[in-house]
Every structure is written in structure tokens, then in C-alpha cells.
mmCIF file of C-alpha atoms and ligand atoms in Angstrom:
data_model
loop_
_atom_site.group_PDB
_atom_site.id
_atom_site.type_symbol
_atom_site.label_atom_id
_atom_site.label_comp_id
_atom_site.label_asym_id
_atom_site.label_seq_id
_atom_site.Cartn_x
_atom_site.Cartn_y
_atom_site.Cartn_z
ATOM 1 C CA MET A 1 -9.675 36.352 -12.353
ATOM 2 C CA THR A 2 -9.224 33.627 -9.807
ATOM 3 C CA GLY A 3 -6.691 30.968 -8.943
ATOM 4 C CA THR A 4 -2.936 30.944 -8.851
ATOM 5 C CA PRO A 5 -1.335 32.694 -11.808
ATOM 6 C CA VAL A 6 0.434 30.226 -14.023
ATOM 7 C CA ARG A 7 3.871 30.992 -15.237
ATOM 8 C CA LEU A 8 4.401 29.529 -18.639
ATOM 9 C CA ASP A 9 7.783 29.413 -20.245
ATOM 10 C CA LEU A 10 6.767 30.826 -23.579
ATOM 11 C CA SER A 11 10.330 31.163 -24.784
ATOM 12 C CA SER A 12 10.597 27.434 -25.365
ATOM 13 C CA PRO A 13 7.117 25.980 -25.372
ATOM 14 C CA SER A 14 8.255 22.491 -26.266
ATOM 15 C CA ARG A 15 10.411 22.000 -23.186
ATOM 16 C CA GLY A 16 9.673 22.380 -19.530
ATOM 17 C CA PRO A 17 12.112 22.710 -16.674
ATOM 18 C CA ARG A 18 14.679 19.917 -16.740
ATOM 19 C CA GLY A 19 13.087 16.553 -16.193
ATOM 20 C CA LYS A 20 9.601 17.959 -16.074
ATOM 21 C CA PRO A 21 7.225 17.744 -19.000
ATOM 22 C CA PRO A 22 6.210 21.153 -20.376
ATOM 23 C CA LYS A 23 3.055 22.602 -18.826
ATOM 24 C CA HIS A 24 -0.001 21.845 -20.875
ATOM 25 C CA PHE A 25 -3.515 23.310 -20.931
ATOM 26 C CA VAL A 26 -4.810 20.085 -19.363
ATOM 27 C CA ASP A 27 -2.505 20.460 -16.345
ATOM 28 C CA LEU A 28 -4.342 23.661 -15.476
ATOM 29 C CA THR A 29 -7.579 24.067 -13.558
ATOM 30 C CA PRO A 30 -10.405 25.887 -15.406
ATOM 31 C CA GLU A 31 -9.477 29.089 -13.523
ATOM 32 C CA GLN A 32 -5.804 28.744 -14.368
ATOM 33 C CA ARG A 33 -6.701 28.177 -18.023
ATOM 34 C CA ILE A 34 -8.383 31.569 -18.076
ATOM 35 C CA ASP A 35 -5.290 33.148 -16.533
ATOM 36 C CA ALA A 36 -3.039 31.430 -19.055
ATOM 37 C CA VAL A 37 -5.112 32.594 -22.003
ATOM 38 C CA THR A 38 -5.180 36.194 -20.780
ATOM 39 C CA GLU A 39 -1.434 36.120 -20.120
ATOM 40 C CA LEU A 40 -1.095 35.377 -23.800
ATOM 41 C CA GLY A 41 -3.127 38.502 -24.526
ATOM 42 C CA GLU A 42 -6.394 36.804 -25.373
ATOM 43 C CA LYS A 43 -9.916 37.200 -24.029
ATOM 44 C CA PRO A 44 -10.906 34.940 -21.092
ATOM 45 C CA PHE A 45 -13.693 33.207 -23.021
ATOM 46 C CA ARG A 46 -11.077 31.645 -25.299
ATOM 47 C CA ALA A 47 -10.263 29.242 -22.444
ATOM 48 C CA LYS A 48 -13.696 27.687 -22.712
ATOM 49 C CA GLN A 49 -13.415 27.423 -26.490
ATOM 50 C CA LEU A 50 -10.097 25.616 -26.132
ATOM 51 C CA ALA A 51 -11.534 23.297 -23.480
ATOM 52 C CA THR A 52 -14.428 22.450 -25.785
ATOM 53 C CA HIS A 53 -12.062 21.626 -28.609
ATOM 54 C CA TYR A 54 -9.923 19.477 -26.379
ATOM 55 C CA PHE A 55 -12.446 17.624 -24.232
ATOM 56 C CA THR A 56 -15.527 17.587 -26.471
ATOM 57 C CA HIS A 57 -14.040 17.476 -29.959
ATOM 58 C CA LEU A 58 -10.957 15.664 -28.676
ATOM 59 C CA THR A 59 -8.632 17.809 -30.756
ATOM 60 C CA ASN A 60 -5.686 20.117 -30.258
ATOM 61 C CA ASP A 61 -5.253 20.767 -33.960
ATOM 62 C CA PRO A 62 -5.491 24.518 -34.642
ATOM 63 C CA ALA A 63 -6.730 23.837 -38.174
ATOM 64 C CA LEU A 64 -9.954 22.457 -36.690
ATOM 65 C CA MET A 65 -10.554 25.352 -34.278
ATOM 66 C CA THR A 66 -12.405 27.390 -36.867
ATOM 67 C CA ASP A 67 -14.367 29.438 -34.310
ATOM 68 C CA LEU A 68 -11.121 31.191 -33.328
ATOM 69 C CA PRO A 69 -9.293 33.666 -35.567
ATOM 70 C CA LYS A 70 -6.328 31.925 -37.177
ATOM 71 C CA ALA A 71 -3.611 33.988 -35.499
ATOM 72 C CA THR A 72 -5.293 33.489 -32.118
ATOM 73 C CA ARG A 73 -5.517 29.735 -32.378
ATOM 74 C CA ASP A 74 -1.960 29.402 -33.604
ATOM 75 C CA LYS A 75 -0.679 31.452 -30.689
ATOM 76 C CA LEU A 76 -2.821 29.644 -28.097
ATOM 77 C CA VAL A 77 -2.005 26.183 -29.359
ATOM 78 C CA GLU A 78 1.697 26.950 -29.562
ATOM 79 C CA GLY A 79 1.716 28.365 -26.051
ATOM 80 C CA LEU A 80 -0.623 25.949 -24.312
ATOM 81 C CA PHE A 81 -0.608 22.652 -26.181
ATOM 82 C CA PRO A 82 2.974 21.416 -26.430
ATOM 83 C CA GLN A 83 3.158 17.981 -27.996
ATOM 84 C CA LEU A 84 3.647 15.598 -25.093
ATOM 85 C CA LEU A 85 3.185 12.188 -26.669
ATOM 86 C CA THR A 86 4.434 10.836 -29.961
ATOM 87 C CA ALA A 87 3.054 7.500 -31.108
ATOM 88 C CA HIS A 88 6.143 5.494 -31.924
ATOM 89 C CA ARG A 89 4.500 2.185 -32.742
ATOM 90 C CA THR A 90 1.092 0.535 -32.568
ATOM 91 C CA GLN A 91 0.370 -3.181 -32.455
ATOM 92 C CA THR A 92 -3.017 -4.825 -32.760
ATOM 93 C CA ALA A 93 -4.544 -8.136 -31.726
ATOM 94 C CA ASP A 94 -8.005 -9.664 -31.467
ATOM 95 C CA LYS A 95 -8.914 -8.668 -35.041
ATOM 96 C CA GLY A 96 -7.895 -5.089 -34.429
ATOM 97 C CA THR A 97 -10.036 -4.602 -31.332
ATOM 98 C CA THR A 98 -6.999 -4.548 -29.031
ATOM 99 C CA VAL A 99 -4.525 -1.786 -29.819
ATOM 100 C CA LYS A 100 -1.293 -1.217 -27.948
ATOM 101 C CA THR A 101 0.500 2.076 -28.506
ATOM 102 C CA LEU A 102 4.090 2.786 -27.552
ATOM 103 C CA TRP A 103 4.457 6.476 -26.773
ATOM 104 C CA HIS A 104 7.652 8.477 -26.671
ATOM 105 C CA LEU A 105 7.531 11.330 -24.184
ATOM 106 C CA PHE A 106 9.277 14.696 -24.590
ATOM 107 C CA ASP A 107 12.424 13.514 -22.815
ATOM 108 C CA GLY A 108 12.675 10.133 -24.499
ATOM 109 C CA ALA A 109 10.902 8.247 -21.706
ATOM 110 C CA LYS A 110 8.553 5.575 -23.034
ATOM 111 C CA VAL A 111 5.180 4.333 -21.917
ATOM 112 C CA GLU A 112 2.445 2.178 -23.382
ATOM 113 C CA SER A 113 -1.333 2.260 -23.357
ATOM 114 C CA VAL A 114 -3.729 -0.477 -24.449
ATOM 115 C CA LEU A 115 -7.190 0.041 -25.914
ATOM 116 C CA MET A 116 -9.640 -2.861 -25.730
ATOM 117 C CA ARG A 117 -13.003 -2.870 -27.451
ATOM 118 C CA TYR A 118 -15.628 -5.288 -26.142
ATOM 119 C CA ALA A 119 -19.234 -5.831 -27.220
ATOM 120 C CA ASN A 120 -20.639 -3.464 -24.594
ATOM 121 C CA ARG A 121 -17.749 -1.269 -23.524
ATOM 122 C CA THR A 122 -14.394 0.079 -24.586
ATOM 123 C CA THR A 123 -11.597 0.280 -22.050
ATOM 124 C CA LEU A 124 -8.286 2.102 -22.125
ATOM 125 C CA CYS A 125 -5.490 0.887 -19.889
ATOM 126 C CA VAL A 126 -3.243 3.886 -19.162
ATOM 127 C CA SER A 127 0.255 4.296 -17.760
ATOM 128 C CA SER A 128 0.803 6.664 -14.858
ATOM 129 C CA GLN A 129 4.588 6.320 -14.555
ATOM 130 C CA ALA A 130 7.441 5.523 -16.928
ATOM 131 C CA GLY A 131 8.644 2.309 -15.350
ATOM 132 C CA CYS A 132 7.741 1.473 -11.775
ATOM 133 C CA GLY A 133 9.656 1.433 -8.516
ATOM 134 C CA LEU A 134 7.787 -1.360 -6.766
ATOM 135 C CA ALA A 135 9.546 -4.354 -8.301
ATOM 136 C CA CYS A 136 6.733 -6.919 -8.156
ATOM 137 C CA SER A 137 8.528 -10.079 -9.156
ATOM 138 C CA PHE A 138 6.084 -11.267 -11.845
ATOM 139 C CA CYS A 139 5.510 -7.896 -13.547
ATOM 140 C CA ALA A 140 7.485 -6.767 -16.609
ATOM 141 C CA THR A 141 7.243 -3.076 -15.684
ATOM 142 C CA GLY A 142 8.489 -3.895 -12.193
ATOM 143 C CA GLN A 143 11.759 -5.140 -13.648
ATOM 144 C CA LEU A 144 12.506 -1.757 -15.241
ATOM 145 C CA GLY A 145 12.687 0.408 -12.165
ATOM 146 C CA LEU A 146 11.157 3.859 -12.077
ATOM 147 C CA THR A 147 12.129 6.446 -14.681
ATOM 148 C CA ARG A 148 9.691 9.149 -13.619
ATOM 149 C CA ASN A 149 6.122 10.128 -12.852
ATOM 150 C CA LEU A 150 3.920 11.249 -15.707
ATOM 151 C CA SER A 151 2.243 14.635 -15.569
ATOM 152 C CA THR A 152 -1.534 14.951 -15.597
ATOM 153 C CA ALA A 153 -1.532 16.020 -19.236
ATOM 154 C CA GLU A 154 0.696 13.099 -20.231
ATOM 155 C CA ILE A 155 -1.876 10.704 -18.801
ATOM 156 C CA VAL A 156 -4.914 12.572 -20.122
ATOM 157 C CA GLU A 157 -3.325 12.723 -23.568
ATOM 158 C CA GLN A 158 -3.284 8.909 -23.663
ATOM 159 C CA VAL A 159 -7.022 9.022 -23.012
ATOM 160 C CA ARG A 160 -7.758 11.759 -25.519
ATOM 161 C CA ALA A 161 -5.819 9.968 -28.242
ATOM 162 C CA ALA A 162 -7.782 6.769 -27.627
ATOM 163 C CA ALA A 163 -11.131 8.546 -27.521
ATOM 164 C CA ARG A 164 -10.274 10.388 -30.747
ATOM 165 C CA SER A 165 -9.290 7.187 -32.477
ATOM 166 C CA LEU A 166 -12.550 5.525 -31.415
ATOM 167 C CA ALA A 167 -14.612 8.514 -32.550
ATOM 168 C CA ASP A 168 -12.830 8.382 -35.894
ATOM 169 C CA GLY A 169 -13.834 4.745 -36.315
ATOM 170 C CA GLU A 170 -10.231 3.511 -36.352
ATOM 171 C CA VAL A 171 -11.092 0.466 -34.259
ATOM 172 C CA PRO A 172 -13.232 -2.146 -36.076
ATOM 173 C CA GLY A 173 -16.936 -2.032 -35.188
ATOM 174 C CA GLY A 174 -17.737 1.559 -36.179
ATOM 175 C CA PRO A 175 -17.207 4.832 -34.322
ATOM 176 C CA THR A 176 -17.789 4.577 -30.600
ATOM 177 C CA ARG A 177 -17.058 6.272 -27.284
ATOM 178 C CA LEU A 178 -14.481 5.416 -24.689
ATOM 179 C CA SER A 179 -16.427 4.131 -21.680
ATOM 180 C CA ASN A 180 -13.776 2.936 -19.219
ATOM 181 C CA VAL A 181 -10.298 3.915 -18.099
ATOM 182 C CA VAL A 182 -8.184 1.622 -15.933
ATOM 183 C CA PHE A 183 -4.881 2.641 -14.312
ATOM 184 C CA MET A 184 -3.418 -0.777 -14.984
ATOM 185 C CA GLY A 185 -0.686 0.161 -17.411
ATOM 186 C CA MET A 186 2.843 0.986 -16.379
ATOM 187 C CA GLY A 187 3.406 2.386 -12.926
ATOM 188 C CA GLU A 188 1.824 2.537 -9.526
ATOM 189 C CA PRO A 189 -0.884 5.205 -9.741
ATOM 190 C CA LEU A 190 -0.953 5.919 -6.012
ATOM 191 C CA ALA A 191 2.802 6.594 -6.063
ATOM 192 C CA ASN A 192 2.008 9.467 -8.448
ATOM 193 C CA TYR A 193 -0.981 10.542 -6.435
ATOM 194 C CA LYS A 194 -1.296 14.188 -7.392
ATOM 195 C CA SER A 195 -1.139 13.766 -11.164
ATOM 196 C CA VAL A 196 -3.353 10.703 -11.085
ATOM 197 C CA MET A 197 -5.990 12.460 -8.986
ATOM 198 C CA GLU A 198 -5.915 15.497 -11.273
ATOM 199 C CA THR A 199 -6.301 13.114 -14.207
ATOM 200 C CA VAL A 200 -9.330 11.530 -12.571
ATOM 201 C CA ARG A 201 -10.808 14.997 -12.108
ATOM 202 C CA ARG A 202 -10.343 15.736 -15.822
ATOM 203 C CA LEU A 203 -11.910 12.404 -16.764
ATOM 204 C CA VAL A 204 -15.044 12.883 -14.691
ATOM 205 C CA ALA A 205 -15.547 16.665 -15.004
ATOM 206 C CA PRO A 206 -18.552 17.414 -17.213
ATOM 207 C CA ALA A 207 -17.898 18.969 -20.616
ATOM 208 C CA PRO A 208 -16.345 21.307 -21.482
ATOM 209 C CA ASP A 209 -13.972 21.126 -18.504
ATOM 210 C CA GLY A 210 -13.415 17.387 -18.772
ATOM 211 C CA LEU A 211 -14.406 14.207 -20.568
ATOM 212 C CA GLY A 212 -17.597 13.669 -18.562
ATOM 213 C CA MET A 213 -16.891 10.022 -17.774
ATOM 214 C CA SER A 214 -18.577 8.222 -14.926
ATOM 215 C CA ALA A 215 -16.321 7.776 -11.863
ATOM 216 C CA ARG A 216 -17.405 4.166 -11.497
ATOM 217 C CA ASN A 217 -15.966 3.486 -14.945
ATOM 218 C CA VAL A 218 -12.544 4.671 -13.823
ATOM 219 C CA THR A 219 -10.485 2.047 -11.990
ATOM 220 C CA VAL A 220 -7.424 2.868 -9.918
ATOM 221 C CA SER A 221 -5.353 -0.251 -9.317
ATOM 222 C CA THR A 222 -2.800 -0.322 -6.501
ATOM 223 C CA VAL A 223 -0.292 -2.611 -4.837
ATOM 224 C CA GLY A 224 -1.823 -1.456 -1.564
ATOM 225 C CA MET A 225 -0.283 1.852 -0.539
ATOM 226 C CA VAL A 226 -2.466 2.215 2.512
ATOM 227 C CA PRO A 227 -2.196 5.940 3.329
ATOM 228 C CA ALA A 228 -2.888 6.841 -0.306
ATOM 229 C CA MET A 229 -5.840 4.442 -0.462
ATOM 230 C CA ASP A 230 -7.316 6.091 2.616
ATOM 231 C CA ARG A 231 -6.759 9.485 1.062
ATOM 232 C CA LEU A 232 -8.427 8.384 -2.172
ATOM 233 C CA ALA A 233 -11.493 7.287 -0.213
ATOM 234 C CA LYS A 234 -11.948 10.857 0.996
ATOM 235 C CA GLU A 235 -11.678 12.593 -2.380
ATOM 236 C CA GLY A 236 -15.427 12.401 -2.980
ATOM 237 C CA ILE A 237 -14.927 10.838 -6.420
ATOM 238 C CA PRO A 238 -16.074 7.218 -6.150
ATOM 239 C CA VAL A 239 -13.722 5.585 -8.624
ATOM 240 C CA THR A 240 -13.446 1.812 -8.581
ATOM 241 C CA LEU A 241 -10.515 0.664 -6.470
ATOM 242 C CA ALA A 242 -8.596 -2.479 -7.364
ATOM 243 C CA LEU A 243 -6.159 -3.992 -4.877
ATOM 244 C CA SER A 244 -3.435 -6.210 -6.343
ATOM 245 C CA LEU A 245 -3.233 -8.828 -3.632
ATOM 246 C CA HIS A 246 -1.864 -11.989 -5.268
ATOM 247 C CA ALA A 247 -1.479 -13.812 -1.948
ATOM 248 C CA PRO A 248 -3.532 -13.921 1.273
ATOM 249 C CA ASP A 249 -0.495 -14.542 3.520
ATOM 250 C CA ASP A 250 2.331 -12.138 4.276
ATOM 251 C CA GLU A 251 5.104 -14.635 3.756
ATOM 252 C CA LEU A 252 4.325 -15.211 0.101
ATOM 253 C CA ARG A 253 2.970 -11.750 -0.623
ATOM 254 C CA SER A 254 6.184 -10.112 0.571
ATOM 255 C CA GLU A 255 8.010 -12.148 -2.054
ATOM 256 C CA LEU A 256 5.619 -11.312 -4.884
ATOM 257 C CA VAL A 257 4.825 -7.722 -3.954
ATOM 258 C CA PRO A 258 7.788 -6.348 -1.964
ATOM 259 C CA VAL A 259 5.853 -3.328 -0.682
ATOM 260 C CA ASN A 260 3.971 -5.846 1.484
ATOM 261 C CA THR A 261 6.770 -5.536 4.021
ATOM 262 C CA ARG A 262 5.610 -1.950 4.511
ATOM 263 C CA TRP A 263 1.831 -2.546 4.452
ATOM 264 C CA SER A 264 0.762 -6.090 5.231
ATOM 265 C CA VAL A 265 -2.082 -8.136 3.747
ATOM 266 C CA ASP A 266 -4.335 -7.300 6.691
ATOM 267 C CA GLU A 267 -3.520 -3.600 6.586
ATOM 268 C CA ALA A 268 -4.185 -3.457 2.841
ATOM 269 C CA LEU A 269 -7.464 -5.369 3.196
ATOM 270 C CA ASP A 270 -8.574 -3.155 6.087
ATOM 271 C CA SER A 271 -7.913 -0.084 3.980
ATOM 272 C CA ALA A 272 -9.743 -1.599 0.989
ATOM 273 C CA HIS A 273 -12.699 -2.288 3.255
ATOM 274 C CA ARG A 274 -12.653 1.285 4.552
ATOM 275 C CA TYR A 275 -12.719 2.402 0.919
ATOM 276 C CA PHE A 276 -15.920 0.440 0.440
ATOM 277 C CA GLU A 277 -17.457 1.857 3.607
ATOM 278 C CA VAL A 278 -16.683 5.450 2.683
ATOM 279 C CA THR A 279 -17.538 5.310 -1.027
ATOM 280 C CA GLY A 280 -20.046 2.469 -1.279
ATOM 281 C CA ARG A 281 -18.015 1.135 -4.199
ATOM 282 C CA ARG A 282 -17.294 -2.564 -4.254
ATOM 283 C CA VAL A 283 -13.535 -3.155 -4.310
ATOM 284 C CA SER A 284 -11.821 -5.526 -6.764
ATOM 285 C CA ILE A 285 -9.158 -7.913 -5.528
ATOM 286 C CA GLU A 286 -6.665 -8.747 -8.285
ATOM 287 C CA TYR A 287 -4.961 -12.104 -8.074
ATOM 288 C CA ALA A 288 -2.568 -13.297 -10.779
ATOM 289 C CA LEU A 289 -2.670 -17.090 -10.630
ATOM 290 C CA ILE A 290 0.900 -18.400 -10.794
ATOM 291 C CA ARG A 291 1.371 -22.133 -11.175
ATOM 292 C CA ASP A 292 2.332 -23.830 -7.896
ATOM 293 C CA ILE A 293 3.222 -20.479 -6.339
ATOM 294 C CA ASN A 294 -0.016 -18.901 -5.110
ATOM 295 C CA ASP A 295 -2.767 -21.052 -6.637
ATOM 296 C CA HIS A 296 -3.276 -23.574 -3.826
ATOM 297 C CA ALA A 297 -6.789 -24.387 -2.673
ATOM 298 C CA TRP A 298 -5.880 -23.483 0.904
ATOM 299 C CA ARG A 299 -4.867 -20.016 -0.251
ATOM 300 C CA ALA A 300 -8.267 -19.565 -1.919
ATOM 301 C CA ASP A 301 -9.891 -20.575 1.376
ATOM 302 C CA LEU A 302 -7.692 -18.240 3.403
ATOM 303 C CA LEU A 303 -8.478 -15.404 1.022
ATOM 304 C CA GLY A 304 -12.218 -16.118 1.250
ATOM 305 C CA GLU A 305 -12.007 -16.139 5.046
ATOM 306 C CA LYS A 306 -10.037 -12.909 5.234
ATOM 307 C CA LEU A 307 -12.477 -11.130 2.942
ATOM 308 C CA ASN A 308 -15.537 -12.399 4.799
ATOM 309 C CA ALA A 309 -14.022 -11.485 8.158
ATOM 310 C CA ARG A 310 -14.423 -7.871 7.088
ATOM 311 C CA GLY A 311 -18.015 -8.076 5.906
ATOM 312 C CA ARG A 312 -20.186 -9.285 3.073
ATOM 313 C CA GLY A 313 -20.894 -7.799 -0.324
ATOM 314 C CA TRP A 314 -17.987 -5.370 -0.211
ATOM 315 C CA VAL A 315 -15.615 -7.032 -2.588
ATOM 316 C CA HIS A 316 -15.264 -9.163 -5.669
ATOM 317 C CA CYS A 317 -12.329 -11.167 -6.886
ATOM 318 C CA ASN A 318 -10.602 -10.986 -10.223
ATOM 319 C CA PRO A 319 -8.197 -13.843 -10.621
ATOM 320 C CA ILE A 320 -6.161 -13.540 -13.803
ATOM 321 C CA PRO A 321 -3.988 -16.247 -15.296
ATOM 322 C CA LEU A 322 -0.404 -15.018 -15.080
ATOM 323 C CA ASN A 323 0.806 -13.442 -18.288
ATOM 324 C CA PRO A 324 4.351 -14.753 -18.363
ATOM 325 C CA THR A 325 6.914 -12.028 -18.912
ATOM 326 C CA PRO A 326 10.079 -12.592 -20.933
ATOM 327 C CA GLY A 327 12.568 -14.707 -19.028
ATOM 328 C CA SER A 328 10.108 -15.472 -16.249
ATOM 329 C CA LYS A 329 10.460 -18.801 -14.470
ATOM 330 C CA TRP A 330 6.758 -18.705 -13.684
ATOM 331 C CA THR A 331 3.765 -19.623 -15.735
ATOM 332 C CA ALA A 332 -0.014 -19.523 -15.513
ATOM 333 C CA SER A 333 -1.906 -21.992 -13.365
ATOM 334 C CA ASP A 334 -3.303 -25.163 -14.814
ATOM 335 C CA PRO A 335 -6.902 -24.454 -15.954
ATOM 336 C CA ARG A 336 -8.275 -27.076 -13.556
ATOM 337 C CA VAL A 337 -6.421 -25.489 -10.659
ATOM 338 C CA GLU A 338 -7.737 -22.119 -11.750
ATOM 339 C CA GLN A 339 -11.304 -23.475 -11.787
ATOM 340 C CA GLU A 340 -10.852 -24.949 -8.321
ATOM 341 C CA PHE A 341 -9.504 -21.644 -7.016
ATOM 342 C CA VAL A 342 -12.536 -19.813 -8.393
ATOM 343 C CA ALA A 343 -14.949 -22.454 -7.074
ATOM 344 C CA ARG A 344 -13.488 -22.171 -3.578
ATOM 345 C CA LEU A 345 -13.841 -18.401 -3.538
ATOM 346 C CA ARG A 346 -17.428 -18.691 -4.748
ATOM 347 C CA ALA A 347 -18.140 -21.298 -2.089
ATOM 348 C CA HIS A 348 -17.139 -18.604 0.410
ATOM 349 C CA GLY A 349 -19.734 -16.368 -1.188
ATOM 350 C CA ILE A 350 -17.195 -14.116 -2.933
ATOM 351 C CA PRO A 351 -18.322 -12.995 -6.409
ATOM 352 C CA THR A 352 -15.443 -14.036 -8.628
ATOM 353 C CA THR A 353 -14.719 -13.501 -12.318
ATOM 354 C CA ILE A 354 -11.621 -14.540 -14.181
ATOM 355 C CA ARG A 355 -10.119 -11.524 -15.913
ATOM 356 C CA ASP A 356 -9.394 -11.924 -19.582
ATOM 357 C CA THR A 357 -5.889 -11.792 -20.956
ATOM 358 C CA ARG A 358 -6.577 -9.636 -23.983
ATOM 359 C CA GLY A 359 -3.533 -8.619 -25.902
ATOM 360 C CA SER A 360 -1.167 -11.129 -24.315
ATOM 361 C CA GLU A 361 0.291 -12.086 -27.685
ATOM 362 C CA ILE A 362 1.352 -8.484 -28.302
ATOM 363 C CA ASP A 363 2.674 -8.195 -24.746
ATOM 364 C CA GLY A 364 -0.224 -5.898 -24.074
ATOM 365 C CA ALA A 365 -1.841 -7.765 -21.216
ATOM 366 C CA CYS A 366 -1.594 -6.940 -17.526
ATOM 367 C CA GLY A 367 1.956 -6.945 -16.263
ATOM 368 C CA GLN A 368 3.540 -7.177 -19.690
ATOM 369 C CA LEU A 369 4.071 -3.513 -20.456
ATOM 370 C CA ALA A 370 7.758 -2.842 -20.612
ATOM 371 C CA ALA A 371 8.314 -0.495 -23.568
ATOM 372 C CA GLU A 372 12.050 -0.792 -23.415
ATOM 373 C CA GLU A 373 12.715 -2.799 -26.551
ATOM 374 C CA ASP A 374 12.579 -0.026 -29.016
ATOM 375 C CA GLU A 375 13.016 -0.919 -32.640
HETATM 376 N N1 SAH G 1 0.743 -0.823 -9.947
HETATM 377 C C1 SAH G 1 -0.649 -1.107 -10.064
HETATM 378 C C2 SAH G 1 -1.176 -1.111 -11.478
HETATM 379 C C3 SAH G 1 -0.359 -1.775 -12.529
HETATM 380 S S1 SAH G 1 -0.562 -3.424 -13.028
HETATM 381 C C4 SAH G 1 -0.974 -2.398 -9.378
HETATM 382 O O1 SAH G 1 -0.065 -3.107 -9.021
HETATM 383 O O2 SAH G 1 -2.151 -2.677 -9.153
HETATM 384 C C5 SAH G 1 -2.204 -3.889 -13.186
HETATM 385 C C6 SAH G 1 -2.456 -5.298 -12.681
HETATM 386 O O3 SAH G 1 -1.711 -6.302 -13.414
HETATM 387 C C7 SAH G 1 -2.062 -5.484 -11.231
HETATM 388 O O4 SAH G 1 -3.056 -6.203 -10.572
HETATM 389 C C8 SAH G 1 -0.803 -6.308 -11.343
HETATM 390 O O5 SAH G 1 -0.504 -6.997 -10.181
HETATM 391 C C9 SAH G 1 -1.149 -7.207 -12.502
HETATM 392 N N2 SAH G 1 -0.011 -7.895 -13.092
HETATM 393 C C10 SAH G 1 1.283 -7.513 -13.091
HETATM 394 N N3 SAH G 1 2.036 -8.398 -13.729
HETATM 395 C C11 SAH G 1 1.219 -9.365 -14.179
HETATM 396 C C12 SAH G 1 1.403 -10.531 -14.944
HETATM 397 N N4 SAH G 1 2.603 -10.880 -15.386
HETATM 398 N N5 SAH G 1 0.324 -11.313 -15.206
HETATM 399 C C13 SAH G 1 -0.902 -10.945 -14.766
HETATM 400 N N6 SAH G 1 -1.151 -9.838 -14.071
HETATM 401 C C14 SAH G 1 -0.104 -9.057 -13.762
#
């Protein structure tokens, strides 16, 4: 047996230490899963059977684990698969192809995830924190403050639930696979680095140890936490990195994205460029277009210049019309202004695509996830 022995609190499997979600099979490395299974008095090979059920069949329902004796599966599931997420409400839009789920966590914390089916791909937007501590002024989650980090299993469970629902044909268009995961739900993924990185490992690990997704189809979106971006570059897992810039100048960006006072526009762009150099993955620059705030032609030019100053072909831009949040004094840019902004970036040679605002009418679009209004 290898790895650190895992101590599981079997006396109360549904609760972990105060404030911490209970340990779940998915939190464990493959070696630790073997240890956990043997600590429960079962043969090591049961760990692989459980992993196959979870990651390949996308289930944690003992009734479906028919290759294990009944008593064994009941014991293993009770000990290793505490229920972490409870779907409290789902809302759909776009003829059922956008599905937002409000999850209640074990301690009453709430997060949302949004599933979006397109013609050629299906994307899940996951939350990595309950709330967020970064207080971006235009973002609904930012107004909540941070409740807590999610555990690896709490994030992976959002993904498994979505993949299961797609496999079951619950989303119109017939059964399909989940192709993309974006960390663009609630929270700042790089502020919960360890759990997010472990989640990424579970997503890309080949079956049966993980979901076998392609790293390029996993997008980690950040406000620009430079040391964590540099660390991510060195992980050897070339996920797509998205940098939420929203302004090319420090004066405005510090107002929109307060963490800019810690890591400036230039520092964030330098780090994003290093990410490209190390991983070969083209970085996305996110830019919510806010009417008369950051949508000026000169800002498009300044952005184009700053990106080109660092090289060519390393970046593409994703402007997104602002999704107004409740009570916000801001609104989306005029479509003509938006077109001009895009044209200017393209004139600088920057590949630019407007991001869609799927789910905005169910408050399921970028920056709208709040999950506080309950009933
Ligand atoms: N904390 C991470 C990921 C969460 S949000 C980050 O900041 O990147 C995902 C994206 O939605 C980010 O680019 C964020 O800036 C953007 N966003 C936030 N509020 C928005 C809003 N009201 N309209 C449009 N995009 C928004």
C-alpha cells in the first residue's frame, strides 16, 4: 500500500470536521482510495470498481453497483460517498438547453452551476467557492463576499451530476457527453488553488481514475492572481487560461477589479503571456463591455497595443456584453459601440469573438450567479 493513510470519520459519515465538507472518495488520490477501502475491511481492488462506477458510469448509487456484493457496496458507499450536493432548484432557458442548478451544500452554503448545450459541444460552468472575496464591482457573486472554498469532491460532483444528466438524455437533443468545463461560476478558482487543481486532475485523468477529459477543454478563469497563474503554468496540465481583464489601464481596472491594486494590468498580462510560453496554450482575455465605462475605442486600441507588445498569436479576446446584475447602475454597451470595440481589436490583429450571454434571463450568465435568494 502506498500514499498517506486517510483517516475517515466513520462515526458520522455525513459530517466532516466543523466547516469542512466530509471527505469523499473523489478527494482521495487513487492510492489513498485503496487505503480507504482496506481500512473499511475490503479488498484493494474494490477501489478500482468504485472509481469505475463513479467516473465511467457516473454513479454513486449502490443499487447500480451490481458487481459488488450488496453488503460491501452499502458499507463502501456509506463510508466513502457522503452526499455533498443537494439539487435545490433547477431553471432552464434556451428551450431547455441551458440548465442552471442551485445546490445546497452539507452546511447550508449554496452554489450554482450552469450547463449549456451547443450544436458541437456541451459546457458546464462550475463554482469553485461559495461566494467570492474579490468584490468585482459588476459581478453578482462579488457582492456576496466569501462564504468558503469548495472541496475537490464538491466541485467534481457538479461535473458528475451534469455528465450523468447528459448521458441520461435529460437535456433536449438526445444523450450526449460533457465536453467542456469552465471555472466561470461562483468564486475565484485560483484563490482555492489546491482543490481546483485536484479537480482538474480528476477531470483529465483517464478512466477509471478520472473523467478522461481533454485539458484544453477545461478553462480556468481568473481575476489575475499572478503567483497562482505562474504556478498553474508549471503544473504540466495545459488547461485553457482566461484572464478577466475588463480594462487595459490601471486606473479603471482598479475600480472594476479591486485586486488590480495588488497585481497591475501589466503584471497580469506578463503572467498570462508566460502561461502561453510555458504551455503553448493561447490565453483568453475576458472583457465585459460596460456602457460608457470601459467600452471606449481608445481602450480597445490600448488593449490591442498592450497585447501586441508581448508578442503575436498568443492571445484572443472575448468581449462579453455586461449581464446587468440586480440593482446595478451599469448596463451593456450599445451594439454599435460593441462592434467598434471588436473591429478595433481585430484591426490590431487580435482574434476576437463576442461571448454569448446564454442563460441571462435565468440569471445564469457570467457574473450573475448569486444563489442567495432562496425560495
Ligand atoms: N473569478 C473568476 C471566475 C468567475 S466569473 C474570474 O473573475 O475570472 C467568470 C467571468 O464572468 C469573468 O470573466 C468575470 O469577470 C465575468 N463577469 C462577472 N460579472 C459579469 C457580468 N455582470 N457580466 C458579464 N461578465 C461578468
